[in-house]
C-alpha positions as YAML, in Angstrom:
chain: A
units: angstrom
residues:
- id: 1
  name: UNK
  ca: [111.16, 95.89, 110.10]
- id: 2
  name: UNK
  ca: [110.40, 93.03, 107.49]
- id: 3
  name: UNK
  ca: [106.30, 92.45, 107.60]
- id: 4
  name: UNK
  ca: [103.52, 94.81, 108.68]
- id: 5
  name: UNK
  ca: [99.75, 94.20, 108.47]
- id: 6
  name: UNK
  ca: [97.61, 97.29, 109.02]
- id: 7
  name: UNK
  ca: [94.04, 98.39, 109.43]
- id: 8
  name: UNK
  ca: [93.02, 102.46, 109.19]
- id: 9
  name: UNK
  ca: [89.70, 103.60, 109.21]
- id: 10
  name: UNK
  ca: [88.20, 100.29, 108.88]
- id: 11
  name: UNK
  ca: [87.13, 98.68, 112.13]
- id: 12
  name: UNK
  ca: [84.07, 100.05, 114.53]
- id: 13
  name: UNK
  ca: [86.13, 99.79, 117.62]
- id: 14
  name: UNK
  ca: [89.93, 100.40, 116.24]
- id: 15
  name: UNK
  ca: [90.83, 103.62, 114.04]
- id: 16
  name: UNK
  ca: [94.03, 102.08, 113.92]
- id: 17
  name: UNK
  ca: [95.52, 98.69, 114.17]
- id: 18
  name: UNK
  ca: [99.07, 97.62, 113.29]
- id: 19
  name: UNK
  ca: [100.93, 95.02, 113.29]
- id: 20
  name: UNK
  ca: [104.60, 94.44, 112.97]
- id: 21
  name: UNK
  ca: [107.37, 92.14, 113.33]
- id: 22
  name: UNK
  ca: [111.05, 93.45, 113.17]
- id: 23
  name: UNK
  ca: [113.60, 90.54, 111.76]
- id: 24
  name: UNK
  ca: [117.15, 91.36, 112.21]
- id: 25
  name: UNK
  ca: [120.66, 89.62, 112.73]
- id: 26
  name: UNK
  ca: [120.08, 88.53, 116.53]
- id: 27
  name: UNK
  ca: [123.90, 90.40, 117.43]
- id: 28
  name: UNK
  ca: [122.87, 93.58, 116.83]
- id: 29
  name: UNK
  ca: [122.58, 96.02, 119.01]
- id: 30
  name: UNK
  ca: [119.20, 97.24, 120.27]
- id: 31
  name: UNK
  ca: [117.28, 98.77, 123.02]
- id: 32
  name: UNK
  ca: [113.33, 97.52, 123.26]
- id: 33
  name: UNK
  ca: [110.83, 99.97, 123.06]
- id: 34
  name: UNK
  ca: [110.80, 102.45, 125.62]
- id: 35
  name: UNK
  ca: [109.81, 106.16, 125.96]
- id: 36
  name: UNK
  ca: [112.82, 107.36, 125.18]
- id: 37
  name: UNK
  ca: [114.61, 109.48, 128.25]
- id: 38
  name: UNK
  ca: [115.61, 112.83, 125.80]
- id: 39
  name: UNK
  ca: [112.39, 112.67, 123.95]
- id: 40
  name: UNK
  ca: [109.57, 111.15, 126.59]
- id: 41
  name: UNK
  ca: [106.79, 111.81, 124.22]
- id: 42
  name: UNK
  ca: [108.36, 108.74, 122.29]
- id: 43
  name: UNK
  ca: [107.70, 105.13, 122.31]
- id: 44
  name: UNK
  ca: [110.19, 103.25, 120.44]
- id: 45
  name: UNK
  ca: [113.08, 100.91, 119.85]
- id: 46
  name: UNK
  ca: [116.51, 101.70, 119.05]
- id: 47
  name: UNK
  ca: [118.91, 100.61, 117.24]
- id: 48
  name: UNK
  ca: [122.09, 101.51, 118.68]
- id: 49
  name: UNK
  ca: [124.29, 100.64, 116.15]
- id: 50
  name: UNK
  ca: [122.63, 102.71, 113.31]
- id: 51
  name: UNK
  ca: [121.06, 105.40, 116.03]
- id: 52
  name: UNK
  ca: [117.71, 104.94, 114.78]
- id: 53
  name: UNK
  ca: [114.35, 102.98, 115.28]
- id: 54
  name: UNK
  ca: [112.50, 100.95, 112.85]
- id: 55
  name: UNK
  ca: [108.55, 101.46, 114.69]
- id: 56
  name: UNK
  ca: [107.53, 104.60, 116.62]
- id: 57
  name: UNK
  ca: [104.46, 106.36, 118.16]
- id: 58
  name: UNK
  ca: [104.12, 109.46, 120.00]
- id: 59
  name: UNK
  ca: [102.02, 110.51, 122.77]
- id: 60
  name: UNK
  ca: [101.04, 113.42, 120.23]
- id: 61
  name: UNK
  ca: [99.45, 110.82, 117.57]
- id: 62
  name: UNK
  ca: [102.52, 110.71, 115.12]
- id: 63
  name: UNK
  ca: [103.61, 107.41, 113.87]
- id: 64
  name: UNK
  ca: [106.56, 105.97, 111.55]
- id: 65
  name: UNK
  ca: [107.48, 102.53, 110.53]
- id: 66
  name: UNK
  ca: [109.72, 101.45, 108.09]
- id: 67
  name: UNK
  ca: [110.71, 98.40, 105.97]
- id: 68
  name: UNK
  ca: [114.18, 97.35, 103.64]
- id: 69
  name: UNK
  ca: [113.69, 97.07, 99.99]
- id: 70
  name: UNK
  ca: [114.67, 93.62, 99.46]
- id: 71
  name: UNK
  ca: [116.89, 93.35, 96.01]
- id: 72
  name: UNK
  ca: [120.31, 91.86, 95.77]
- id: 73
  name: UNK
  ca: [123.22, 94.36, 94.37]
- id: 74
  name: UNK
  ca: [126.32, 93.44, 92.75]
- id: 75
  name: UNK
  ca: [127.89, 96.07, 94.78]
- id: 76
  name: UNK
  ca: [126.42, 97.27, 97.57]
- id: 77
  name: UNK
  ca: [127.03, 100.85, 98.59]
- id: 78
  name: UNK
  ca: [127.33, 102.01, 102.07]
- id: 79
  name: UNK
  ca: [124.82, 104.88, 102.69]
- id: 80
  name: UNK
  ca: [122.82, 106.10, 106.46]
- id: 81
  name: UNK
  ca: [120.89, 103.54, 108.51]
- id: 82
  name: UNK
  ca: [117.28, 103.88, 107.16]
- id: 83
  name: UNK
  ca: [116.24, 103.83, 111.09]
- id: 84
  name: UNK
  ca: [117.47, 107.51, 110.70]
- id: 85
  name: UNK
  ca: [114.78, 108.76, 108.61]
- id: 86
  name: UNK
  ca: [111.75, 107.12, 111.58]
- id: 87
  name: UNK
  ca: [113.44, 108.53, 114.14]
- id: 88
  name: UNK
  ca: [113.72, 111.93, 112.48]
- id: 89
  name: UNK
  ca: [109.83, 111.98, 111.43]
- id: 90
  name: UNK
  ca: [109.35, 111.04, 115.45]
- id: 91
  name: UNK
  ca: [111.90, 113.69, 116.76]
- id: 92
  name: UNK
  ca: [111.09, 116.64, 114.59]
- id: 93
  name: UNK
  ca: [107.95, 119.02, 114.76]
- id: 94
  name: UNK
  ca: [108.58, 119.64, 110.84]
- id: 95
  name: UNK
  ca: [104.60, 119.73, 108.99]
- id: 96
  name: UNK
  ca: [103.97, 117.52, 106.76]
- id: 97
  name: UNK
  ca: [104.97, 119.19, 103.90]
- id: 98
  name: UNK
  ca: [108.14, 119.93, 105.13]
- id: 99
  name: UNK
  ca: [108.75, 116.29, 105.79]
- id: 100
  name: UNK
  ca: [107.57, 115.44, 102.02]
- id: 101
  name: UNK
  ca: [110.34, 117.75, 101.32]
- id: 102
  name: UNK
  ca: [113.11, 116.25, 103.54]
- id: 103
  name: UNK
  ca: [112.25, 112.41, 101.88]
- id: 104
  name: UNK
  ca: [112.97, 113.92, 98.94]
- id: 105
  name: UNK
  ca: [115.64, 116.08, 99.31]
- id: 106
  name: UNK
  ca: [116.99, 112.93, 101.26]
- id: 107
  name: UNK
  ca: [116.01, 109.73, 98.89]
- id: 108
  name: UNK
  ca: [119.44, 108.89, 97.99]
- id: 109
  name: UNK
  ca: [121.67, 109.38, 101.24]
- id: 110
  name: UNK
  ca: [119.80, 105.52, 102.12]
- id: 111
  name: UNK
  ca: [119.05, 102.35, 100.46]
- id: 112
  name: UNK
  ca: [115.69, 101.65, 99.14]
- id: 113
  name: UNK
  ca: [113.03, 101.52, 101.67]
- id: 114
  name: UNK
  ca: [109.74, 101.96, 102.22]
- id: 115
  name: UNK
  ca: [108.38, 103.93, 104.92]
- id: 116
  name: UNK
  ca: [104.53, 104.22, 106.61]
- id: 117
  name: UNK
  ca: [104.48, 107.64, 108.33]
- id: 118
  name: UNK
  ca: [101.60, 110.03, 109.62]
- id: 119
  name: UNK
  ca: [99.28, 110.43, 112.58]
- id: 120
  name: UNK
  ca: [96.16, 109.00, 113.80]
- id: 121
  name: UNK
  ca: [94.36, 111.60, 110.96]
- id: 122
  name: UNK
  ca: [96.48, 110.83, 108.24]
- id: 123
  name: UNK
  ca: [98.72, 107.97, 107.02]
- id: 124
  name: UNK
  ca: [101.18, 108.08, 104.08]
- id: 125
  name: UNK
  ca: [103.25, 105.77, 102.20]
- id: 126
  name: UNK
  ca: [106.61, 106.38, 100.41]
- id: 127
  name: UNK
  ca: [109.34, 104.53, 98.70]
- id: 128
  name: UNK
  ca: [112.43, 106.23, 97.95]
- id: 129
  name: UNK
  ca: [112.48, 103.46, 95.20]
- id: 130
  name: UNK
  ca: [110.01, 105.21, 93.16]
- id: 131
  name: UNK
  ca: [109.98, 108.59, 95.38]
- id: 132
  name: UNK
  ca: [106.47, 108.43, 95.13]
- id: 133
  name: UNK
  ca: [104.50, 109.92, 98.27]
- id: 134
  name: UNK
  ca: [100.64, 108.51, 98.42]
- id: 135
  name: UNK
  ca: [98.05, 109.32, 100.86]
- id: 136
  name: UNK
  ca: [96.37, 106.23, 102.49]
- id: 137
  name: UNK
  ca: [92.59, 105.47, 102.07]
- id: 138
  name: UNK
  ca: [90.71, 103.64, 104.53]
- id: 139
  name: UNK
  ca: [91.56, 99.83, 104.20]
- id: 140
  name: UNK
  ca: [93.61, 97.07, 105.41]
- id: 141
  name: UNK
  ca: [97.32, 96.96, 103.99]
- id: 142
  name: UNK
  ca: [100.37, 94.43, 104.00]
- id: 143
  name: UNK
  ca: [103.68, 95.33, 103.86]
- id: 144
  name: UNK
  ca: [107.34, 93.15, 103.43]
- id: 145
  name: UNK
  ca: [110.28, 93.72, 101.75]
- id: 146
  name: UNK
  ca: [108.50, 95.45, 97.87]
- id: 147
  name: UNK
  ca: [105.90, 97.80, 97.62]
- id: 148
  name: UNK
  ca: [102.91, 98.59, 99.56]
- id: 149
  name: UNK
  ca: [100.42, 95.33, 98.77]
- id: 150
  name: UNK
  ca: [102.73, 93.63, 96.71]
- id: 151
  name: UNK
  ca: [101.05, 90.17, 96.42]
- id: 152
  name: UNK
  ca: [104.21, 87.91, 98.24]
- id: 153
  name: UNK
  ca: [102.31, 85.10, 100.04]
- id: 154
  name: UNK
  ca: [103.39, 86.53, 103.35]
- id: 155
  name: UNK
  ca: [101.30, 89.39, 102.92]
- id: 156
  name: UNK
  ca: [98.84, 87.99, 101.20]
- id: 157
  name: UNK
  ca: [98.40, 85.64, 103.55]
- id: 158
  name: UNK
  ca: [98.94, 87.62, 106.63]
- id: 159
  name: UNK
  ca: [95.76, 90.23, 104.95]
- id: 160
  name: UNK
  ca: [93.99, 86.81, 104.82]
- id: 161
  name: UNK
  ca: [94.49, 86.08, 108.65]
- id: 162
  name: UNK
  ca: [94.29, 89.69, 109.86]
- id: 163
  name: UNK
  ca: [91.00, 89.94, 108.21]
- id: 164
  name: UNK
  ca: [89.76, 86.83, 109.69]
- id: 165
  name: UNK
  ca: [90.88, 88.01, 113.24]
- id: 166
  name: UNK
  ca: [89.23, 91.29, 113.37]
- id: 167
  name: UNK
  ca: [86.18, 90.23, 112.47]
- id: 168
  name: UNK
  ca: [85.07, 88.53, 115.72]
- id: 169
  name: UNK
  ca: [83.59, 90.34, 118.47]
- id: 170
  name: UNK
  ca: [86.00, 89.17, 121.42]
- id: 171
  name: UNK
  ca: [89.56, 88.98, 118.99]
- id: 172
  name: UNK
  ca: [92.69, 90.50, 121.79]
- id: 173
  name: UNK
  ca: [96.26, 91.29, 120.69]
- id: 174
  name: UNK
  ca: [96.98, 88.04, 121.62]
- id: 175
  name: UNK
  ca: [95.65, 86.79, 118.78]
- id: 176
  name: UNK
  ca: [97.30, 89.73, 116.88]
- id: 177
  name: UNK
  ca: [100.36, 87.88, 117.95]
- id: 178
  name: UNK
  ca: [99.51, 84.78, 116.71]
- id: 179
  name: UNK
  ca: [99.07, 85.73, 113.34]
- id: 180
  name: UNK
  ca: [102.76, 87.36, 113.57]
- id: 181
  name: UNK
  ca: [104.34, 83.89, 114.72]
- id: 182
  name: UNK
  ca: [102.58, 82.09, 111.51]
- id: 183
  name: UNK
  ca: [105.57, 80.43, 110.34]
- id: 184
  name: UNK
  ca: [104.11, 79.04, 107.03]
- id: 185
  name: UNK
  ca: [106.39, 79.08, 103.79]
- id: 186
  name: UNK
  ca: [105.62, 79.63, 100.44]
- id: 187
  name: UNK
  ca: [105.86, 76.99, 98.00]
- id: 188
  name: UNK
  ca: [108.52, 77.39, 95.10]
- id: 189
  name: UNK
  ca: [106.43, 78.66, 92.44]
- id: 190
  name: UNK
  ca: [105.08, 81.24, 94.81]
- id: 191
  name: UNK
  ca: [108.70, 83.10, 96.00]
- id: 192
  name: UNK
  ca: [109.90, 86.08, 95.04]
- id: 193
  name: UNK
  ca: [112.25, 86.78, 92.60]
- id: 194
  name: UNK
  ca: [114.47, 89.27, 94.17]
- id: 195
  name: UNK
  ca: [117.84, 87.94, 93.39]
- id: 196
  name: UNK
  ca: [118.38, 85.74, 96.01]
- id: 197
  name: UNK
  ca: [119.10, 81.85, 95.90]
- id: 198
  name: UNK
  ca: [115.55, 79.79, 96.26]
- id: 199
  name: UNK
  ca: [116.41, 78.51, 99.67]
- id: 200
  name: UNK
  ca: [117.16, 81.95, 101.01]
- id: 201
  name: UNK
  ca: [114.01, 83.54, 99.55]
- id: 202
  name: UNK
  ca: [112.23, 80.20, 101.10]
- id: 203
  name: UNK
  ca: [113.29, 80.91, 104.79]
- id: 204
  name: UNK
  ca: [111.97, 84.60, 104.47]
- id: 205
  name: UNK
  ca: [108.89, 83.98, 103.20]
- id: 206
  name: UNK
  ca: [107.00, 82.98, 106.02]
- id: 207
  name: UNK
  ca: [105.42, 86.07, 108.31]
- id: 208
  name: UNK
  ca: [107.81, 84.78, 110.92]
- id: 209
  name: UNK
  ca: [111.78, 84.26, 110.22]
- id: 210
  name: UNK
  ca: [114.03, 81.51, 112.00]
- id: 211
  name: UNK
  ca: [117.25, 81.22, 110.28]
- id: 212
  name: UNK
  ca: [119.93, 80.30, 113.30]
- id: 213
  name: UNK
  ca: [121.52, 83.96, 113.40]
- id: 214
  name: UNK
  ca: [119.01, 85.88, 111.88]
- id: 215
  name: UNK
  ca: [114.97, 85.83, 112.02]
- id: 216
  name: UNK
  ca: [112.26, 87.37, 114.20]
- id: 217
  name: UNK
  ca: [113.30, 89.63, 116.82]
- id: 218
  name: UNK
  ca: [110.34, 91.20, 117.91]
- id: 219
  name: UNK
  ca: [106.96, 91.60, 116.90]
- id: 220
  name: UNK
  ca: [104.13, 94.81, 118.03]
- id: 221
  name: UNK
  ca: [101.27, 95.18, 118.05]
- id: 222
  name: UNK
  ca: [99.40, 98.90, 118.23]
- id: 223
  name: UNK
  ca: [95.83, 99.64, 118.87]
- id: 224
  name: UNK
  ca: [93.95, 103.11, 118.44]
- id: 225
  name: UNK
  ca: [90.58, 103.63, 119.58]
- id: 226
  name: UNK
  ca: [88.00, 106.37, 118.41]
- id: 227
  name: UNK
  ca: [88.75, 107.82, 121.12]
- id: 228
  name: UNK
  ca: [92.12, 107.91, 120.67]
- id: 229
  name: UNK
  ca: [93.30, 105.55, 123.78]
- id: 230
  name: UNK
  ca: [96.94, 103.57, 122.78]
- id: 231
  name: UNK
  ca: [97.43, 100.11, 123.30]
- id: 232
  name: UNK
  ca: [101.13, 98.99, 122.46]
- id: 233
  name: UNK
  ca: [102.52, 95.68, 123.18]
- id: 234
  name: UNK
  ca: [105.81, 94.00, 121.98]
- id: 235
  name: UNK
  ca: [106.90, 90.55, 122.03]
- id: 236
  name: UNK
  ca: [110.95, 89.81, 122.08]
- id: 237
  name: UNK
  ca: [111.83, 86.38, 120.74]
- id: 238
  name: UNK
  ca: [115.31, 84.12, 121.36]
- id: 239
  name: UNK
  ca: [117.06, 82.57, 118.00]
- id: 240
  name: UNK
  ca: [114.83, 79.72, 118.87]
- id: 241
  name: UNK
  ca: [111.57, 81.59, 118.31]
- id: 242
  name: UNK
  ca: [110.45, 81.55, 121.95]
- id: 243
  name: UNK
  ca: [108.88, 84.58, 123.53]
- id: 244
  name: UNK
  ca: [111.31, 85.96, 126.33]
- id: 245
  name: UNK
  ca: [109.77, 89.12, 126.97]
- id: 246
  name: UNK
  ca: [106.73, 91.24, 126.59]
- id: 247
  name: UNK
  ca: [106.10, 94.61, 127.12]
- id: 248
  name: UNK
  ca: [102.78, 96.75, 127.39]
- id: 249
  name: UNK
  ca: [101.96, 100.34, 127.16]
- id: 250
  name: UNK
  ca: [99.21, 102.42, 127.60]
- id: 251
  name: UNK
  ca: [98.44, 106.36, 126.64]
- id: 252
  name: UNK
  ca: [95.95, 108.73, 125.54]
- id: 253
  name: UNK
  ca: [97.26, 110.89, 122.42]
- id: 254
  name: UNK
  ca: [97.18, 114.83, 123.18]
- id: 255
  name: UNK
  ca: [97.24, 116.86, 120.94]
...
């Protein structure tokens, strides 16, 4: 997961709205989201070379999603998938406390990452980066490849357009999904400096990625009433960008 765009506790219809767009190498292997057969409370992905899932909600209010720390190393280490650590906060009835403890006691088994993890009551953010674990106020967020908020112009901009969307009366998840196909770059002065040549940084700075073998592979979009009913939908994309499936899925958390 590369860009997510968020709303909690901030809209009179939606106590939750999220979206997401997952941009990955289009060869590797993955199941779409599903309720997963061993675990049917579970609606996510997979990722079946790393055995994880980078987006997740359960039919008991939990939710995960997680995004790379983008920062070039001279020499990479191999460590565990970071899908690992969504699909254990999905698979495990640990409290939250003991969870805190398991990031921790975990932070350096996995490259940096950030990770958005909680329930429909409460939403946290952590980066094993920092190892900092922060409660989430009500507000809209943005999150790529840094910290929470971190002012690239994808986020920035995508805060900009989110905002704008959820303010009409009659917006849909369609238009959810437009924002999350905004393919608009950033101009020089405005990229990132995370190590990476310009024209690399360039090509990943728009909300939506096309680079030949790698870029957008699907994007979701969740919606949480105050009552608690789940909307999920998620859009699958070719190399070319064009949509070739979508998926829809609809539940009432229990508790």
């Amino acid at each position: 997961m590369c860009f997510l765009i968020f709303s909690y506790n901030n809209h009179n219809k939606y106590k939750l709205m999220f979206c997401a767009n997952r941009d990955e190498f289009f060869n590797r292997p993955t199941e779409n989201m599903h309720f997963w057969p061993e675990n049917p409370d579970i609606l996510a992905g997979r990722d079946l070379l790393g055995s994880g899932t980078w987006l997740g909600i359960s039919r008991k209010g939990k939710i995960a999603a997680l995004t790379n720390f983008r920062k070039l190393i001279d020499k990479p280490v191999e460590k565990l998938s970071r899908g690992r650590i969504v699909k254990y906060f999905l698979t495990h009835n640990k409290n939250i406390t003991n969870f805190f403890k398991y990031l921790k006691r975990t932070k350096d088994k996995y490259n940096f990452y950030n990770l958005i993890f909680g329930d429909i009551n409460e939403l946290y953010y952590y980066s094993n980066k920092t190892d900092n674990i922060k409660l989430l106020e009500s507000g809209i967020y943005g999150l790529s490849n840094a910290f929470l908020d971190t002012p690239w112009q994808k986020v920035v901009r995508g805060k900009e357009l989110f905002k704008d969307i959820i303010s009409r009366d009659d917006f849909s998840y369609r238009d959810l999904f437009w924002l999350l196909t905004d393919n608009k770059k950033a101009e020089d002065d405005m990229l990132p400096d995370t190590g990476y040549p310009k024209v690399y940084e360039r090509e990943l700075s728009s909300i939506f990625v096309q680079m030949g073998e790698y870029g957008t592979r699907s994007s979701t979009v969740i919606l949480i009433d105050y009552s608690n009913n789940v909307d999920v939908y998620e859009r699958c994309y070719d190399k070319e960008g064009y949509p070739i499936s979508t998926k829809h899925f609809n539940f009432t958390i229990d508790f």
